[in-house]
Amino acid sequence: MKAVILAAGIASRLRPLTDTTPKCLLKIGERCLLERAFDALIQNGFNEFVVVTGYRQQQIVNFLETHYPQQKITFIYNEQYASTNNIYSLWLTRPYVDKENILLLDSDIIFDSQIVTNLLKSDKEDILALNCHELSAEEIKVIVDSEQKVKEISKVCSITDAIGESIGIEKISALYTEALFRELEVMIEKEGLDNIFYERAFERLIPQGYCFYVLDTTQFFSAELDTIEDFEQAKKSIPAELY
């Protein structure tokens, strides 16, 4: 299984922290976000990585080549990082992971490695990590059916119906990635939907019979870092053992 990490964004809401540093290289505690992600993935047996870069891409390449010289890392440069969203970065990975099992991660999250461990242990082939907490308009919210399968996933779905937030880590089967890239081809090439979140593709696949199950990982620490406030809160709330 390959790990796909999307790290192309400008992260303008984290300025001035990101004026000279990509978001994924910001430090919380002793390690930056990207280092934490790689350590967690390697701990869980990953040795093949696909990393999509964009903003200040050479800093990311230099960091990973210096810190993880033994790992097999494929770098993909999203030249349109300033005008597209993560759906386009995901689309660019098609030549490397189409019809393969992958673990998909956003690069702006800090998380306990046990989240990955439990996703991999699940008998569900397509499953995403869920954090159950009080929700607002900002999060990618998840609504499920009686079988704990996702029936809606977006920022705009009903807060009262949602059971939690998708933290941005998904285990995806080869069958699903084939359908996903087929759908992304329509969305990107025919409809021009390159500046939205990739979760919209997940929603469009649900009527076609491709659904994620959810795994409640609330007991394990995770946080998405979109703003200065998120960053400061994560520094305060990260458990000592993860520092």
CSV table of C-alpha atoms in Angstrom, one decimal:
chain,number,residue,atom,x,y,z
A,1,MET,CA,0.0,0.0,0.0
A,2,LYS,CA,1.3,3.5,-0.9
A,3,ALA,CA,0.8,6.6,1.2
A,4,VAL,CA,-0.4,9.7,-0.7
A,5,ILE,CA,0.3,13.0,1.0
A,6,LEU,CA,-1.1,16.2,-0.4
A,7,ALA,CA,1.1,19.2,0.4
A,8,ALA,CA,0.7,21.8,-2.3
A,9,GLY,CA,-1.4,24.5,-0.6
A,10,ILE,CA,-0.3,28.1,0.2
A,11,ALA,CA,-2.0,28.1,3.6
A,12,SER,CA,-2.7,31.8,3.4
A,13,ARG,CA,-4.7,31.7,6.7
A,14,LEU,CA,-1.6,30.7,8.5
A,15,ARG,CA,0.4,33.8,7.5
A,16,PRO,CA,2.8,35.1,8.6
A,17,LEU,CA,3.9,31.6,9.7
A,18,THR,CA,3.7,30.4,6.1
A,19,ASP,CA,5.3,33.4,4.5
A,20,THR,CA,8.6,31.6,4.1
A,21,THR,CA,7.6,28.0,5.1
A,22,PRO,CA,5.1,25.6,3.7
A,23,LYS,CA,2.4,24.6,6.2
A,24,CYS,CA,3.6,21.0,6.4
A,25,LEU,CA,7.0,22.0,7.6
A,26,LEU,CA,5.7,24.1,10.6
A,27,LYS,CA,6.8,22.6,13.9
A,28,ILE,CA,4.6,21.6,16.8
A,29,GLY,CA,6.7,20.3,19.7
A,30,GLU,CA,9.9,18.7,18.5
A,31,ARG,CA,8.8,17.8,14.9
A,32,CYS,CA,7.1,19.4,11.9
A,33,LEU,CA,3.8,18.1,10.6
A,34,LEU,CA,5.3,16.3,7.6
A,35,GLU,CA,7.9,14.6,9.8
A,36,ARG,CA,5.2,13.5,12.2
A,37,ALA,CA,3.2,12.0,9.3
A,38,PHE,CA,6.2,10.2,7.8
A,39,ASP,CA,7.2,8.8,11.2
A,40,ALA,CA,3.6,7.5,11.8
A,41,LEU,CA,3.4,5.9,8.4
A,42,ILE,CA,6.8,4.3,8.6
A,43,GLN,CA,5.9,3.0,12.1
A,44,ASN,CA,2.9,1.3,10.4
A,45,GLY,CA,5.0,-0.4,7.7
A,46,PHE,CA,4.8,2.1,4.8
A,47,ASN,CA,7.9,2.5,2.6
A,48,GLU,CA,6.3,4.0,-0.6
A,49,PHE,CA,5.1,7.5,-0.6
A,50,VAL,CA,3.6,9.9,-3.2
A,51,VAL,CA,3.9,13.5,-2.2
A,52,VAL,CA,2.2,16.3,-4.1
A,53,THR,CA,4.0,19.6,-3.7
A,54,GLY,CA,3.3,23.1,-4.8
A,55,TYR,CA,4.0,26.2,-2.7
A,56,ARG,CA,7.7,26.3,-1.8
A,57,GLN,CA,8.0,22.8,-3.1
A,58,GLN,CA,11.8,22.7,-3.0
A,59,GLN,CA,11.8,23.1,0.8
A,60,ILE,CA,9.6,20.0,1.1
A,61,VAL,CA,11.7,18.0,-1.3
A,62,ASN,CA,14.9,19.0,0.5
A,63,PHE,CA,13.5,18.1,3.9
A,64,LEU,CA,12.3,14.7,2.9
A,65,GLU,CA,15.4,13.7,0.9
A,66,THR,CA,17.5,14.8,3.9
A,67,HIS,CA,15.5,13.1,6.7
A,68,TYR,CA,14.2,10.0,4.8
A,69,PRO,CA,16.9,9.0,2.3
A,70,GLN,CA,16.0,5.3,2.6
A,71,GLN,CA,12.3,5.8,1.7
A,72,LYS,CA,10.9,5.5,-1.8
A,73,ILE,CA,9.3,8.9,-2.4
A,74,THR,CA,7.7,10.1,-5.6
A,75,PHE,CA,7.3,13.8,-5.9
A,76,ILE,CA,4.6,15.4,-8.0
A,77,TYR,CA,4.7,19.2,-8.5
A,78,ASN,CA,1.3,20.8,-8.9
A,79,GLU,CA,2.2,23.8,-11.0
A,80,GLN,CA,-1.3,25.2,-10.5
A,81,TYR,CA,-1.2,25.1,-6.7
A,82,ALA,CA,-2.2,28.8,-6.4
A,83,SER,CA,-5.4,28.5,-8.3
A,84,THR,CA,-6.6,24.9,-7.5
A,85,ASN,CA,-7.6,23.0,-4.5
A,86,ASN,CA,-6.7,19.5,-3.1
A,87,ILE,CA,-8.9,17.7,-5.6
A,88,TYR,CA,-6.5,18.7,-8.4
A,89,SER,CA,-3.5,17.6,-6.4
A,90,LEU,CA,-5.2,14.2,-5.9
A,91,TRP,CA,-6.0,14.0,-9.6
A,92,LEU,CA,-2.3,14.4,-10.4
A,93,THR,CA,-1.5,11.2,-8.6
A,94,ARG,CA,-3.4,9.1,-11.0
A,95,PRO,CA,-0.4,7.7,-13.0
A,96,TYR,CA,1.2,6.5,-9.8
A,97,VAL,CA,-1.7,5.0,-7.7
A,98,ASP,CA,-4.7,4.3,-10.1
A,99,LYS,CA,-6.1,0.9,-9.3
A,100,GLU,CA,-3.9,0.5,-6.2
A,101,ASN,CA,-4.6,0.4,-2.5
A,102,ILE,CA,-3.6,3.7,-0.9
A,103,LEU,CA,-3.7,5.6,2.4
A,104,LEU,CA,-4.6,9.2,1.6
A,105,LEU,CA,-3.6,12.0,3.9
A,106,ASP,CA,-3.9,15.8,4.0
A,107,SER,CA,-0.6,17.3,5.1
A,108,ASP,CA,-2.1,19.9,7.4
A,109,ILE,CA,-3.1,17.5,10.2
A,110,ILE,CA,-1.3,16.4,13.3
A,111,PHE,CA,-2.3,13.0,14.5
A,112,ASP,CA,-1.6,10.0,16.8
A,113,SER,CA,0.0,7.2,14.8
A,114,GLN,CA,-2.6,4.8,16.3
A,115,ILE,CA,-5.2,6.3,14.0
A,116,VAL,CA,-3.3,4.8,11.0
A,117,THR,CA,-2.8,1.6,12.9
A,118,ASN,CA,-6.5,1.2,13.5
A,119,LEU,CA,-7.5,2.1,9.9
A,120,LEU,CA,-5.1,-0.6,8.6
A,121,LYS,CA,-6.4,-3.2,11.1
A,122,SER,CA,-10.1,-2.6,10.0
A,123,ASP,CA,-11.6,-5.3,7.9
A,124,LYS,CA,-13.3,-2.5,5.8
A,125,GLU,CA,-11.5,-1.8,2.6
A,126,ASP,CA,-12.7,1.8,2.3
A,127,ILE,CA,-12.7,3.6,5.6
A,128,LEU,CA,-12.0,7.1,6.9
A,129,ALA,CA,-11.0,8.4,10.3
A,130,LEU,CA,-13.7,10.3,12.2
A,131,ASN,CA,-13.4,12.7,15.1
A,132,CYS,CA,-16.6,13.2,17.1
A,133,HIS,CA,-16.8,16.7,18.6
A,134,GLU,CA,-18.9,19.8,18.5
A,135,LEU,CA,-19.1,20.9,14.9
A,136,SER,CA,-19.1,24.2,13.1
A,137,ALA,CA,-19.3,25.4,9.5
A,138,GLU,CA,-15.5,25.0,9.1
A,139,GLU,CA,-15.1,21.2,9.3
A,140,ILE,CA,-15.6,18.5,6.7
A,141,LYS,CA,-18.6,16.9,8.3
A,142,VAL,CA,-19.9,13.3,7.9
A,143,ILE,CA,-23.4,11.9,7.9
A,144,VAL,CA,-23.8,8.2,7.9
A,145,ASP,CA,-26.5,5.6,7.4
A,146,SER,CA,-27.5,2.8,9.8
A,147,GLU,CA,-24.6,0.7,8.7
A,148,GLN,CA,-22.0,3.4,9.5
A,149,LYS,CA,-21.5,4.1,5.8
A,150,VAL,CA,-21.0,7.7,4.6
A,151,LYS,CA,-23.9,9.1,2.8
A,152,GLU,CA,-22.8,12.8,2.9
A,153,ILE,CA,-19.4,14.3,3.5
A,154,SER,CA,-18.8,18.1,3.0
A,155,LYS,CA,-18.4,21.4,4.8
A,156,VAL,CA,-22.0,22.3,4.0
A,157,CYS,CA,-24.0,19.2,5.1
A,158,SER,CA,-26.2,19.5,8.1
A,159,ILE,CA,-24.4,20.0,11.4
A,160,THR,CA,-27.3,18.5,13.4
A,161,ASP,CA,-27.3,15.3,11.2
A,162,ALA,CA,-23.5,14.9,11.2
A,163,ILE,CA,-21.8,12.6,13.6
A,164,GLY,CA,-18.4,14.1,13.4
A,165,GLU,CA,-15.5,15.4,11.3
A,166,SER,CA,-13.5,13.6,8.7
A,167,ILE,CA,-9.9,14.3,9.9
A,168,GLY,CA,-8.3,13.8,6.5
A,169,ILE,CA,-7.0,10.2,6.6
A,170,GLU,CA,-8.7,7.6,4.3
A,171,LYS,CA,-7.8,4.0,3.6
A,172,ILE,CA,-8.8,3.4,0.0
A,173,SER,CA,-9.0,0.1,-1.9
A,174,ALA,CA,-7.8,-0.5,-5.5
A,175,LEU,CA,-11.4,-0.9,-6.6
A,176,TYR,CA,-12.3,2.5,-5.1
A,177,THR,CA,-9.3,4.3,-6.6
A,178,GLU,CA,-10.2,3.1,-10.0
A,179,ALA,CA,-13.7,4.5,-9.6
A,180,LEU,CA,-12.3,7.7,-8.0
A,181,PHE,CA,-9.9,8.6,-10.8
A,182,ARG,CA,-12.6,7.8,-13.3
A,183,GLU,CA,-14.9,10.3,-11.6
A,184,LEU,CA,-12.1,12.8,-11.2
A,185,GLU,CA,-11.4,12.7,-14.9
A,186,VAL,CA,-15.0,13.9,-15.5
A,187,MET,CA,-14.8,16.5,-12.8
A,188,ILE,CA,-11.4,17.9,-13.8
A,189,GLU,CA,-11.3,17.4,-17.5
A,190,LYS,CA,-14.9,17.9,-18.5
A,191,GLU,CA,-16.4,20.1,-15.8
A,192,GLY,CA,-13.5,22.1,-14.7
A,193,LEU,CA,-14.0,21.4,-11.0
A,194,ASP,CA,-10.4,21.8,-10.0
A,195,ASN,CA,-10.8,24.3,-7.2
A,196,ILE,CA,-12.9,22.3,-4.7
A,197,PHE,CA,-12.3,19.8,-2.0
A,198,TYR,CA,-11.8,16.1,-3.1
A,199,GLU,CA,-14.6,15.0,-0.8
A,200,ARG,CA,-17.0,16.1,-3.5
A,201,ALA,CA,-15.8,13.2,-5.6
A,202,PHE,CA,-16.4,10.9,-2.6
A,203,GLU,CA,-20.0,12.2,-2.5
A,204,ARG,CA,-20.5,11.7,-6.3
A,205,LEU,CA,-19.4,8.1,-6.0
A,206,ILE,CA,-21.9,7.2,-3.3
A,207,PRO,CA,-24.9,6.8,-5.8
A,208,GLN,CA,-22.6,4.6,-7.9
A,209,GLY,CA,-22.2,2.2,-5.0
A,210,TYR,CA,-18.7,3.3,-3.7
A,211,CYS,CA,-18.9,4.2,0.0
A,212,PHE,CA,-16.6,4.8,2.9
A,213,TYR,CA,-17.2,3.3,6.3
A,214,VAL,CA,-16.2,5.5,9.3
A,215,LEU,CA,-13.9,4.6,12.1
A,216,ASP,CA,-14.3,6.6,15.3
A,217,THR,CA,-10.8,7.7,16.3
A,218,THR,CA,-11.9,10.4,18.8
A,219,GLN,CA,-9.9,8.7,21.6
A,220,PHE,CA,-6.7,9.5,19.7
A,221,PHE,CA,-5.3,13.0,19.3
A,222,SER,CA,-5.8,14.8,16.0
A,223,ALA,CA,-6.1,18.3,14.8
A,224,GLU,CA,-6.3,20.2,11.5
A,225,LEU,CA,-4.3,23.3,11.2
A,226,ASP,CA,-6.0,25.9,9.1
A,227,THR,CA,-5.5,29.1,11.1
A,228,ILE,CA,-3.1,30.7,13.6
A,229,GLU,CA,-5.7,29.9,16.3
A,230,ASP,CA,-5.7,26.2,15.3
A,231,PHE,CA,-1.9,26.2,15.4
A,232,GLU,CA,-1.7,27.7,18.9
A,233,GLN,CA,-4.5,25.4,20.2
A,234,ALA,CA,-2.7,22.3,18.9
A,235,LYS,CA,0.5,23.4,20.7
A,236,LYS,CA,-1.4,23.6,23.9
A,237,SER,CA,-3.5,20.4,23.6
A,238,ILE,CA,-1.0,17.9,22.1
A,239,PRO,CA,-0.5,15.1,24.6
A,240,ALA,CA,3.0,15.0,26.2
A,241,GLU,CA,3.8,11.6,24.7
A,242,LEU,CA,3.4,13.0,21.2
A,243,TYR,CA,5.3,16.2,21.8
